[in-house]
Amino acid sequence: MEQKLTLQQKLLQKLSPQQIQVIKLLEIPTMQLEQRIKKELEENPVLELESDNQSGDEGPDMQDQDDNRDVDNEEFTLDDYYEDDEIPTYKLNTNNYSKDDKYIDVPFSVGTSFHESLTEQLSLSDLTERQQQLAEYIIGNIDDDGYLRRDLMSISDDLAFNMNLDVSEEELEEILTVIHDFDPPGVGARDLRECLLLQLDRKEGDDYSLAKTIVKDFFNEFTKKHYDKIKARLELSEEELKTGIDHVLKLNPKPGSSYSNPLNKANQHIVPDFILDNIDGELSLSLNQRNVPELTINETYQEMLKTMSESQKSKKNDKEALLFVKQKIDSAKWFIDAIQQRQTTLLLTMAEIISFQREFFQDGDEARLKPMILKDIAERTNLDISTVSRVSNSKYIQTHFGIYPLKYFFSEGMQKDDGEEVSTREIKKILKECIENEDKRRPLTDEKLAAILKEKSYNIARRTVAKYREQLDIPVARLRKEL
């Protein structure tokens, strides 16, 4: 075999641990930053809260210890780890919020959860011990919307494998019938049709009888809003059909949603990352730092590092301890610097967003939003597009007219017939207004909406109108039709 020696040149770019740490801190919101700092405080004994350090310095015990320290040790300066003339980055932070601000934390009210309510009702029912056990298992399979999404055969198999119980589908059906009588009405249904029928079974009156017939025999036509077919088949007048349909529409399609889950993300309190104040027409931006503690390095470990470094005779254990302390101090410094760099990058990016959208931030008029993409802010801040993306992700700003996610201010643009460039968000607003003011008996199709926008100098194709409508979570014209 012939051997050859070749020289190859490669250009590689690798991120340092400090850069990775900054990137990770940059993309998390304020709420998660608090948890991240707490975790770092638990893992790194060198890192501590500045408030703890100050309170410790003022204590009499610490003063006595300082008096007993050797003068030479106090004057010792260890380069890279302990510099008297170095200003820690945490001291450069400012809490520049108004003293007149009223900041109130609203706690969650914790009540009975949906599944706890079903379990309580089960304890009041007249069932045998075996039936109680089976009912508890079925309730455990009911989702937060109140539906039993799994078929009884699968539940029967689970009971056989996990609990060694031989249960037939018929026996489970009997238990499920008992659960159907629980509150809220419709709980334990296996599909929407059964959910609506369970609710209608508890209603009385001829109007509800018609509603029950519509759901039971014409459910497919009802969901597709083919009201003419229902009207013709049942020989109903316009008013009779409207009354029956209205009764169905007033039912709850998600009975479990009536119970609030404190752990549900939809119910969580939004903590803004930025606070924007409008003081006499002047916009003042600040970071929300009220729950983010300021950090410092524990002096005890710094003294320990100096003592170990001064020691002439170092044993193996001492060298390992010295290396451990150095690593922890380095890690603490990197973390404090990463926090500071995060704050600087956030403020720089948000300041440019406000500068770009200044007209909107003055009064909150959505029509004044300019087309803006990540590249625009990246060029103004001299930051990478990925950095701007991390800043805008999962972050919120509190203004005098509401709280907005940062992604709200980014939108593409298009030109009107007169050459003026407008944001697609403005077009969506006009589209939404047109649909809200339409005749629900004859809703506007996408073609008609495109024609209306064209009259307003927005030359948009029908497929683009359909895309914007879907982004607004608005159904097609046929599904918006009402009697």
Tab-separated table of C-alpha atoms in Angstrom:
chain	number	residue	atom	x	y	z
A	1	MET	CA	0.000	0.000	0.000
A	2	GLU	CA	1.240	3.453	-0.901
A	3	GLN	CA	1.162	6.085	1.835
A	4	LYS	CA	0.738	9.781	1.087
A	5	LEU	CA	1.204	12.757	3.354
A	6	THR	CA	-1.158	15.635	2.577
A	7	LEU	CA	-1.719	19.041	4.180
A	8	GLN	CA	-5.319	20.202	4.487
A	9	GLN	CA	-6.540	23.581	5.722
A	10	LYS	CA	-9.997	23.985	7.279
A	11	LEU	CA	-11.811	26.977	8.697
A	12	LEU	CA	-13.983	26.006	11.657
A	13	GLN	CA	-16.126	28.154	13.914
A	14	LYS	CA	-16.892	26.880	17.379
A	15	LEU	CA	-18.854	28.494	20.178
A	16	SER	CA	-17.170	28.861	23.530
A	17	PRO	CA	-19.001	27.756	26.712
A	18	GLN	CA	-19.507	31.441	27.580
A	19	GLN	CA	-21.151	32.156	24.203
A	20	ILE	CA	-23.422	29.137	24.552
A	21	GLN	CA	-24.456	30.327	27.999
A	22	VAL	CA	-25.278	33.809	26.690
A	23	ILE	CA	-27.351	32.335	23.845
A	24	LYS	CA	-29.351	30.152	26.221
A	25	LEU	CA	-30.001	33.035	28.614
A	26	LEU	CA	-30.944	35.343	25.757
A	27	GLU	CA	-33.826	33.246	24.499
A	28	ILE	CA	-35.587	32.641	27.840
A	29	PRO	CA	-38.184	35.116	29.216
A	30	THR	CA	-38.000	36.852	32.593
A	31	MET	CA	-40.016	34.206	34.427
A	32	GLN	CA	-37.661	31.412	33.342
A	33	LEU	CA	-34.631	33.621	34.024
A	34	GLU	CA	-35.600	33.760	37.707
A	35	GLN	CA	-35.731	29.963	37.818
A	36	ARG	CA	-32.413	29.705	35.952
A	37	ILE	CA	-30.705	32.013	38.469
A	38	LYS	CA	-32.096	30.010	41.380
A	39	LYS	CA	-30.760	26.827	39.812
A	40	GLU	CA	-27.314	28.376	39.334
A	41	LEU	CA	-27.305	29.559	42.959
A	42	GLU	CA	-28.033	26.013	44.102
A	43	GLU	CA	-25.348	24.432	41.911
A	44	ASN	CA	-22.560	26.975	42.422
A	45	PRO	CA	-21.705	27.744	46.075
A	46	VAL	CA	-19.432	30.616	44.998
A	47	LEU	CA	-22.387	32.538	43.562
A	48	GLU	CA	-24.663	34.415	45.967
A	49	LEU	CA	-27.198	37.225	46.079
A	50	GLU	CA	-25.807	40.689	46.580
A	51	SER	CA	-28.391	41.321	49.307
A	52	ASP	CA	-27.098	38.310	51.256
A	53	ASN	CA	-23.536	39.559	50.928
A	54	GLN	CA	-24.434	43.035	52.187
A	55	SER	CA	-26.437	41.717	55.129
A	56	GLY	CA	-23.529	39.457	56.039
A	57	ASP	CA	-21.047	42.361	55.984
A	58	GLU	CA	-23.166	44.387	58.393
A	59	GLY	CA	-23.403	41.607	60.967
A	60	PRO	CA	-21.261	41.791	64.110
A	61	ASP	CA	-19.820	38.322	63.549
A	62	MET	CA	-18.461	39.279	60.158
A	63	GLN	CA	-16.969	42.497	61.546
A	64	ASP	CA	-15.160	40.547	64.276
A	65	GLN	CA	-13.801	38.171	61.670
A	66	ASP	CA	-12.586	41.084	59.555
A	67	ASP	CA	-10.768	42.591	62.554
A	68	ASN	CA	-8.991	39.308	63.241
A	69	ARG	CA	-7.838	38.845	59.674
A	70	ASP	CA	-4.201	39.209	58.868
A	71	VAL	CA	-3.345	42.570	57.336
A	72	ASP	CA	-1.151	40.961	54.690
A	73	ASN	CA	-4.031	38.796	53.505
A	74	GLU	CA	-6.290	41.832	53.138
A	75	GLU	CA	-3.742	43.604	50.950
A	76	PHE	CA	-3.140	40.562	48.692
A	77	THR	CA	-4.440	40.868	45.145
A	78	LEU	CA	-4.817	37.792	42.965
A	79	ASP	CA	-4.910	38.648	39.273
A	80	ASP	CA	-7.927	37.473	37.244
A	81	TYR	CA	-9.791	36.462	40.390
A	82	TYR	CA	-9.641	39.289	42.906
A	83	GLU	CA	-9.066	42.882	41.797
A	84	ASP	CA	-9.802	45.808	44.097
A	85	ASP	CA	-10.075	48.301	41.231
A	86	GLU	CA	-12.443	46.124	39.227
A	87	ILE	CA	-16.082	47.237	39.142
A	88	PRO	CA	-18.312	44.126	39.107
A	89	THR	CA	-20.741	44.080	36.206
A	90	TYR	CA	-23.706	43.665	38.519
A	91	LYS	CA	-23.043	47.176	39.915
A	92	LEU	CA	-23.593	48.600	36.429
A	93	ASN	CA	-27.213	47.410	36.454
A	94	THR	CA	-29.970	49.934	37.082
A	95	ASN	CA	-33.554	49.488	38.154
A	96	ASN	CA	-34.808	52.473	36.197
A	97	TYR	CA	-38.504	52.204	36.870
A	98	SER	CA	-40.687	54.897	38.348
A	99	LYS	CA	-41.166	55.013	42.102
A	100	ASP	CA	-44.815	55.802	41.501
A	101	ASP	CA	-45.386	52.516	39.693
A	102	LYS	CA	-47.834	50.267	41.440
A	103	TYR	CA	-46.792	46.658	40.998
A	104	ILE	CA	-49.227	44.100	42.333
A	105	ASP	CA	-48.841	40.343	42.059
A	106	VAL	CA	-52.213	38.697	41.629
A	107	PRO	CA	-52.127	35.147	43.020
A	108	PHE	CA	-54.053	32.287	41.474
A	109	SER	CA	-57.200	31.196	43.209
A	110	VAL	CA	-56.982	27.454	43.630
A	111	GLY	CA	-60.254	25.532	43.591
A	112	THR	CA	-61.522	22.054	42.835
A	113	SER	CA	-60.169	20.662	39.587
A	114	PHE	CA	-62.322	18.960	36.985
A	115	HIS	CA	-61.218	15.418	37.834
A	116	GLU	CA	-61.475	16.073	41.581
A	117	SER	CA	-65.090	17.140	41.064
A	118	LEU	CA	-65.863	13.903	39.196
A	119	THR	CA	-64.206	11.836	41.943
A	120	GLU	CA	-66.280	13.600	44.615
A	121	GLN	CA	-69.487	12.866	42.710
A	122	LEU	CA	-68.386	9.266	42.314
A	123	SER	CA	-68.001	8.873	46.090
A	124	LEU	CA	-71.672	9.902	46.481
A	125	SER	CA	-72.966	7.382	43.931
A	126	ASP	CA	-74.458	4.009	44.890
A	127	LEU	CA	-71.886	1.646	43.379
A	128	THR	CA	-70.180	-1.505	44.545
A	129	GLU	CA	-66.471	-1.536	45.386
A	130	ARG	CA	-65.641	-3.104	42.013
A	131	GLN	CA	-67.795	-0.588	40.144
A	132	GLN	CA	-66.136	2.248	42.070
A	133	GLN	CA	-62.736	0.961	40.985
A	134	LEU	CA	-63.790	0.722	37.348
A	135	ALA	CA	-65.396	4.168	37.434
A	136	GLU	CA	-62.208	5.722	38.847
A	137	TYR	CA	-60.228	4.184	35.990
A	138	ILE	CA	-62.669	5.561	33.405
A	139	ILE	CA	-62.569	9.028	35.000
A	140	GLY	CA	-58.775	8.907	34.797
A	141	ASN	CA	-59.095	8.481	31.024
A	142	ILE	CA	-61.394	11.507	30.598
A	143	ASP	CA	-59.452	14.470	29.184
A	144	ASP	CA	-59.599	18.108	30.308
A	145	ASP	CA	-62.340	18.889	27.754
A	146	GLY	CA	-64.578	16.278	29.374
A	147	TYR	CA	-64.366	13.638	26.622
A	148	LEU	CA	-63.527	9.946	26.849
A	149	ARG	CA	-61.343	9.712	23.763
A	150	ARG	CA	-60.440	6.031	24.217
A	151	ASP	CA	-62.761	3.206	23.216
A	152	LEU	CA	-64.041	0.811	25.877
A	153	MET	CA	-62.237	-2.163	24.321
A	154	SER	CA	-58.851	-0.485	24.908
A	155	ILE	CA	-59.807	0.348	28.492
A	156	SER	CA	-60.866	-3.278	29.012
A	157	ASP	CA	-57.464	-4.463	27.743
A	158	ASP	CA	-55.664	-2.040	30.065
A	159	LEU	CA	-57.603	-3.299	33.076
A	160	ALA	CA	-56.704	-6.880	32.167
A	161	PHE	CA	-52.970	-6.209	31.770
A	162	ASN	CA	-52.406	-3.587	34.481
A	163	MET	CA	-54.890	-4.559	37.184
A	164	ASN	CA	-55.612	-8.199	36.317
A	165	LEU	CA	-59.345	-7.483	36.035
A	166	ASP	CA	-61.531	-9.275	33.512
A	167	VAL	CA	-64.049	-6.615	32.478
A	168	SER	CA	-66.377	-6.742	29.500
A	169	GLU	CA	-67.330	-3.767	27.336
A	170	GLU	CA	-70.949	-4.128	28.492
A	171	GLU	CA	-69.924	-3.709	32.142
A	172	LEU	CA	-67.848	-0.629	31.298
A	173	GLU	CA	-70.786	0.760	29.311
A	174	GLU	CA	-73.000	0.507	32.419
A	175	ILE	CA	-70.413	2.378	34.513
A	176	LEU	CA	-70.038	5.040	31.816
A	177	THR	CA	-73.814	5.566	31.849
A	178	VAL	CA	-73.551	6.441	35.541
A	179	ILE	CA	-70.735	8.937	34.810
A	180	HIS	CA	-72.889	10.538	32.099
A	181	ASP	CA	-75.253	11.661	34.880
A	182	PHE	CA	-72.454	13.616	36.598
A	183	ASP	CA	-71.994	17.354	36.290
A	184	PRO	CA	-71.194	19.169	34.120
A	185	PRO	CA	-73.696	17.802	31.573
A	186	GLY	CA	-72.014	16.055	28.669
A	187	VAL	CA	-69.073	14.693	30.638
A	188	GLY	CA	-67.744	11.311	29.523
A	189	ALA	CA	-68.999	11.684	25.946
A	190	ARG	CA	-67.010	9.907	23.269
A	191	ASP	CA	-67.643	12.475	20.535
A	192	LEU	CA	-69.279	15.860	20.031
A	193	ARG	CA	-72.620	14.389	18.929
A	194	GLU	CA	-72.936	12.303	22.099
A	195	CYS	CA	-71.858	15.291	24.209
A	196	LEU	CA	-74.615	17.486	22.787
A	197	LEU	CA	-77.226	14.730	23.128
A	198	LEU	CA	-76.321	14.184	26.808
A	199	GLN	CA	-76.882	17.884	27.459
A	200	LEU	CA	-80.159	17.945	25.536
A	201	ASP	CA	-81.433	14.929	27.502
A	202	ARG	CA	-81.527	17.166	30.588
A	203	LYS	CA	-83.530	19.852	28.798
A	204	GLU	CA	-87.311	19.938	28.621
A	205	GLY	CA	-89.661	21.524	26.077
A	206	ASP	CA	-90.678	21.140	22.430
A	207	ASP	CA	-87.905	23.455	21.268
A	208	TYR	CA	-85.306	21.160	22.807
A	209	SER	CA	-87.038	18.183	21.239
A	210	LEU	CA	-86.419	19.716	17.811
A	211	ALA	CA	-82.816	20.460	18.757
A	212	LYS	CA	-82.364	16.844	19.825
A	213	THR	CA	-83.765	15.620	16.498
A	214	ILE	CA	-81.364	17.871	14.583
A	215	VAL	CA	-78.332	16.571	16.514
A	216	LYS	CA	-79.447	12.936	16.479
A	217	ASP	CA	-80.611	12.576	12.870
A	218	PHE	CA	-79.043	15.506	10.974
A	219	PHE	CA	-75.734	16.015	12.729
A	220	ASN	CA	-73.676	15.896	9.515
A	221	GLU	CA	-75.878	18.513	7.841
A	222	PHE	CA	-75.764	20.634	11.003
A	223	THR	CA	-71.946	20.678	11.210
A	224	LYS	CA	-71.663	21.586	7.515
A	225	LYS	CA	-74.402	24.223	7.925
A	226	HIS	CA	-76.605	22.728	5.218
A	227	TYR	CA	-79.648	24.255	6.905
A	228	ASP	CA	-81.777	24.134	3.747
A	229	LYS	CA	-81.629	20.328	3.752
A	230	ILE	CA	-82.703	20.142	7.405
A	231	LYS	CA	-85.506	22.624	6.773
A	232	ALA	CA	-86.809	20.640	3.792
A	233	ARG	CA	-86.553	17.193	5.428
A	234	LEU	CA	-88.311	18.259	8.652
A	235	GLU	CA	-90.726	20.659	6.852
A	236	LEU	CA	-89.893	23.521	9.183
A	237	SER	CA	-90.383	27.229	8.867
A	238	GLU	CA	-87.427	29.599	8.940
A	239	GLU	CA	-88.257	30.679	12.492
A	240	GLU	CA	-88.687	27.114	13.802
A	241	LEU	CA	-85.363	26.005	12.347
A	242	LYS	CA	-83.609	29.089	13.757
A	243	THR	CA	-84.997	28.377	17.247
A	244	GLY	CA	-83.839	24.756	17.156
A	245	ILE	CA	-80.382	25.664	15.852
A	246	ASP	CA	-79.986	28.394	18.487
A	247	HIS	CA	-80.661	25.882	21.273
A	248	VAL	CA	-77.936	23.611	19.909
A	249	LEU	CA	-75.439	26.462	19.569
A	250	LYS	CA	-75.947	27.436	23.216
A	251	LEU	CA	-74.716	24.027	24.413
A	252	ASN	CA	-71.180	23.588	25.715
A	253	PRO	CA	-68.988	21.605	23.272
A	254	LYS	CA	-66.258	21.266	25.947
A	255	PRO	CA	-67.947	20.589	29.304
A	256	GLY	CA	-64.624	20.153	31.119
A	257	SER	CA	-63.505	23.663	30.183
A	258	SER	CA	-65.882	25.141	32.780
A	259	TYR	CA	-63.320	24.145	35.419
A	260	SER	CA	-60.238	26.322	35.571
A	261	ASN	CA	-56.923	24.510	35.826
A	262	PRO	CA	-54.322	26.666	37.634
A	263	LEU	CA	-51.530	24.725	35.941
A	264	ASN	CA	-52.877	25.398	32.486
A	265	LYS	CA	-50.631	27.713	30.473
A	266	ALA	CA	-53.646	29.636	29.250
A	267	ASN	CA	-54.337	30.740	32.824
A	268	GLN	CA	-50.789	31.729	33.699
A	269	HIS	CA	-49.979	35.348	34.432
A	270	ILE	CA	-47.803	37.004	31.774
A	271	VAL	CA	-44.718	38.696	33.187
A	272	PRO	CA	-43.524	41.398	30.727
A	273	ASP	CA	-39.809	41.476	29.949
A	274	PHE	CA	-39.855	45.174	29.037
A	275	ILE	CA	-41.743	48.152	30.436
A	276	LEU	CA	-42.404	51.136	28.174
A	277	ASP	CA	-43.656	54.355	29.782
A	278	ASN	CA	-45.000	57.350	27.884
A	279	ILE	CA	-44.055	60.410	29.928
A	280	ASP	CA	-45.354	63.608	28.315
A	281	GLY	CA	-44.887	62.144	24.847
A	282	GLU	CA	-41.403	60.800	25.589
A	283	LEU	CA	-40.995	57.015	25.491
A	284	SER	CA	-38.943	55.506	28.341
A	285	LEU	CA	-37.846	51.867	28.034
A	286	SER	CA	-36.645	49.700	30.914
A	287	LEU	CA	-36.130	46.019	31.643
A	288	ASN	CA	-38.442	44.348	34.117
A	289	GLN	CA	-35.847	43.414	36.757
A	290	ARG	CA	-37.960	43.505	39.892
A	291	ASN	CA	-37.840	39.782	40.510
A	292	VAL	CA	-34.353	39.216	39.053
A	293	PRO	CA	-31.794	39.384	41.884
A	294	GLU	CA	-28.345	40.960	41.523
A	295	LEU	CA	-25.511	38.490	41.903
A	296	THR	CA	-22.010	38.615	43.311
A	297	ILE	CA	-19.180	36.245	44.246
A	298	ASN	CA	-18.905	34.927	47.790
A	299	GLU	CA	-15.967	36.573	49.599
A	300	THR	CA	-15.265	33.469	51.660
A	301	TYR	CA	-14.306	31.510	48.553
A	302	GLN	CA	-12.170	34.363	47.291
A	303	GLU	CA	-10.279	34.393	50.583
A	304	MET	CA	-9.944	30.626	50.357
A	305	LEU	CA	-8.477	30.955	46.864
A	306	LYS	CA	-5.936	33.539	48.057
A	307	THR	CA	-4.895	31.370	51.002
A	308	MET	CA	-4.418	28.294	48.816
A	309	SER	CA	-2.488	30.269	46.209
A	310	GLU	CA	-0.101	31.670	48.864
A	311	SER	CA	0.642	28.270	50.308
A	312	GLN	CA	4.184	27.158	49.391
A	313	LYS	CA	3.623	23.493	50.103
A	314	SER	CA	0.555	22.273	48.323
A	315	LYS	CA	-0.615	18.762	48.754
A	316	LYS	CA	-2.524	16.864	46.092
A	317	ASN	CA	-5.832	17.413	47.880
A	318	ASP	CA	-5.059	21.128	48.180
A	319	LYS	CA	-4.376	21.359	44.446
A	320	GLU	CA	-7.671	19.660	43.674
A	321	ALA	CA	-9.495	22.021	46.023
A	322	LEU	CA	-7.709	25.003	44.442
A	323	LEU	CA	-8.754	23.842	40.966
A	324	PHE	CA	-12.347	23.332	42.153
A	325	VAL	CA	-12.575	26.845	43.656
A	326	LYS	CA	-11.034	28.420	40.534
A	327	GLN	CA	-13.527	26.623	38.295
A	328	LYS	CA	-16.475	27.707	40.438
A	329	ILE	CA	-15.296	31.329	40.542
A	330	ASP	CA	-14.798	31.313	36.766
A	331	SER	CA	-18.248	29.807	36.298
A	332	ALA	CA	-19.785	32.449	38.577
A	333	LYS	CA	-18.048	35.276	36.688
A	334	TRP	CA	-19.165	33.878	33.346
A	335	PHE	CA	-22.739	33.647	34.563
A	336	ILE	CA	-22.792	37.222	35.909
A	337	ASP	CA	-21.254	38.492	32.660
A	338	ALA	CA	-23.795	36.489	30.643
A	339	ILE	CA	-26.656	38.086	32.594
A	340	GLN	CA	-25.203	41.534	31.914
A	341	GLN	CA	-24.722	40.768	28.207
A	342	ARG	CA	-28.295	39.483	28.026
A	343	GLN	CA	-29.635	42.725	29.472
A	344	THR	CA	-27.555	44.865	27.113
A	345	THR	CA	-28.652	42.886	24.036
A	346	LEU	CA	-32.325	42.924	25.063
A	347	LEU	CA	-32.354	46.691	25.622
A	348	LEU	CA	-30.475	47.380	22.387
A	349	THR	CA	-32.847	45.252	20.307
A	350	MET	CA	-36.035	46.535	21.929
A	351	ALA	CA	-34.877	50.147	21.625
A	352	GLU	CA	-34.446	49.712	17.865
A	353	ILE	CA	-37.866	48.058	17.547
A	354	ILE	CA	-39.418	51.046	19.325
A	355	SER	CA	-37.453	53.456	17.135
A	356	PHE	CA	-38.655	51.641	14.004
A	357	GLN	CA	-42.298	51.544	15.161
A	358	ARG	CA	-42.319	54.862	17.063
A	359	GLU	CA	-45.640	56.018	15.585
A	360	PHE	CA	-47.363	52.847	16.814
A	361	PHE	CA	-45.901	53.050	20.329
A	362	GLN	CA	-47.156	56.621	20.740
A	363	ASP	CA	-50.846	55.679	20.785
A	364	GLY	CA	-51.143	51.961	19.921
A	365	ASP	CA	-52.892	52.505	16.561
A	366	GLU	CA	-52.447	49.229	14.664
A	367	ALA	CA	-52.754	51.030	11.331
A	368	ARG	CA	-49.447	52.779	12.059
A	369	LEU	CA	-47.460	49.563	12.231
A	370	LYS	CA	-44.806	49.533	9.521
A	371	PRO	CA	-43.681	46.414	7.677
A	372	MET	CA	-40.757	45.051	9.689
A	373	ILE	CA	-38.795	41.811	9.511
A	374	LEU	CA	-35.959	40.397	11.613
A	375	LYS	CA	-33.386	41.540	9.056
A	376	ASP	CA	-34.403	45.195	9.526
A	377	ILE	CA	-33.631	45.125	13.259
A	378	ALA	CA	-30.485	43.024	12.734
A	379	GLU	CA	-29.073	45.689	10.388
A	380	ARG	CA	-29.894	48.528	12.811
A	381	THR	CA	-28.342	46.756	15.808
A	382	ASN	CA	-25.429	45.082	13.972
A	383	LEU	CA	-26.563	41.802	15.510
A	384	ASP	CA	-27.112	38.481	13.810
A	385	ILE	CA	-30.651	37.667	12.651
A	386	SER	CA	-30.646	34.583	14.900
A	387	THR	CA	-29.875	36.819	17.905
A	388	VAL	CA	-32.797	39.143	17.092
A	389	SER	CA	-34.999	36.067	16.692
A	390	ARG	CA	-34.003	34.804	20.152
A	391	VAL	CA	-34.720	38.201	21.686
A	392	SER	CA	-38.183	38.430	20.115
A	393	ASN	CA	-39.134	34.853	20.967
A	394	SER	CA	-41.397	34.425	24.043
A	395	LYS	CA	-40.809	38.009	25.186
A	396	TYR	CA	-43.479	40.596	26.077
A	397	ILE	CA	-43.523	44.364	26.476
A	398	GLN	CA	-45.877	46.310	28.725
A	399	THR	CA	-47.075	49.595	27.250
A	400	HIS	CA	-49.601	52.194	28.389
A	401	PHE	CA	-52.137	50.638	25.979
A	402	GLY	CA	-51.584	46.937	26.736
A	403	ILE	CA	-49.143	44.023	26.830
A	404	TYR	CA	-47.861	42.726	23.488
A	405	PRO	CA	-45.580	39.855	22.429
A	406	LEU	CA	-42.531	41.105	20.534
A	407	LYS	CA	-43.438	38.943	17.545
A	408	TYR	CA	-46.554	41.091	17.152
A	409	PHE	CA	-44.460	43.951	15.733
A	410	PHE	CA	-42.915	41.866	12.963
A	411	SER	CA	-44.851	41.560	9.723
A	412	GLU	CA	-44.203	41.474	6.008
A	413	GLY	CA	-45.086	44.353	3.724
A	414	MET	CA	-46.699	44.950	0.352
A	415	GLN	CA	-47.238	47.893	-1.936
A	416	LYS	CA	-50.605	49.485	-2.658
A	417	ASP	CA	-51.583	50.585	-6.135
A	418	ASP	CA	-50.284	54.089	-5.367
A	419	GLY	CA	-46.857	52.695	-4.376
A	420	GLU	CA	-47.270	53.135	-0.623
A	421	GLU	CA	-45.801	50.254	1.406
A	422	VAL	CA	-48.123	48.895	4.121
A	423	SER	CA	-47.927	46.114	6.680
A	424	THR	CA	-49.802	42.882	6.097
A	425	ARG	CA	-51.166	43.349	9.623
A	426	GLU	CA	-53.083	46.401	8.381
A	427	ILE	CA	-54.566	44.296	5.583
A	428	LYS	CA	-55.596	41.606	8.065
A	429	LYS	CA	-57.302	44.267	10.196
A	430	ILE	CA	-59.368	45.463	7.214
A	431	LEU	CA	-60.154	41.849	6.322
A	432	LYS	CA	-61.340	41.142	9.862
A	433	GLU	CA	-63.537	44.260	9.900
A	434	CYS	CA	-65.152	43.262	6.605
A	435	ILE	CA	-66.019	39.802	7.949
A	436	GLU	CA	-67.335	41.197	11.252
A	437	ASN	CA	-69.677	43.591	9.412
A	438	GLU	CA	-70.852	41.104	6.741
A	439	ASP	CA	-74.399	39.822	6.403
A	440	LYS	CA	-74.237	36.467	8.219
A	441	ARG	CA	-77.066	35.144	6.024
A	442	ARG	CA	-74.837	35.690	2.985
A	443	PRO	CA	-71.241	35.715	4.207
A	444	LEU	CA	-68.527	37.131	1.980
A	445	THR	CA	-66.552	34.589	-0.003
A	446	ASP	CA	-62.800	34.905	-0.496
A	447	GLU	CA	-63.393	36.200	-4.027
A	448	LYS	CA	-65.677	38.981	-2.747
A	449	LEU	CA	-63.198	39.846	0.007
A	450	ALA	CA	-60.413	40.106	-2.570
A	451	ALA	CA	-62.626	42.432	-4.656
A	452	ILE	CA	-63.334	44.655	-1.616
A	453	LEU	CA	-59.609	44.903	-0.828
A	454	LYS	CA	-58.885	45.737	-4.463
A	455	GLU	CA	-61.353	48.637	-4.261
A	456	LYS	CA	-59.305	49.898	-1.305
A	457	SER	CA	-56.130	49.778	-3.478
A	458	TYR	CA	-54.909	46.473	-1.983
A	459	ASN	CA	-54.310	44.307	-5.046
A	460	ILE	CA	-54.357	40.836	-3.413
A	461	ALA	CA	-55.136	37.475	-4.984
A	462	ARG	CA	-57.907	35.232	-3.655
A	463	ARG	CA	-55.464	32.597	-2.389
A	464	THR	CA	-53.639	35.318	-0.390
A	465	VAL	CA	-56.938	36.396	1.149
A	466	ALA	CA	-57.582	32.759	2.110
A	467	LYS	CA	-54.117	32.545	3.708
A	468	TYR	CA	-54.691	35.705	5.792
A	469	ARG	CA	-58.172	34.502	6.781
A	470	GLU	CA	-56.758	31.197	8.011
A	471	GLN	CA	-54.049	33.040	9.983
A	472	LEU	CA	-56.856	34.963	11.703
A	473	ASP	CA	-58.597	31.644	12.548
A	474	ILE	CA	-61.676	32.657	10.545
A	475	PRO	CA	-63.592	29.790	8.829
A	476	VAL	CA	-64.743	29.807	5.208
A	477	ALA	CA	-67.905	31.626	4.212
A	478	ARG	CA	-70.108	28.505	4.323
A	479	LEU	CA	-69.216	27.833	7.959
A	480	ARG	CA	-69.853	31.469	8.936
A	481	LYS	CA	-73.415	31.333	7.656
A	482	GLU	CA	-76.169	31.967	10.197
A	483	LEU	CA	-79.971	31.868	9.968
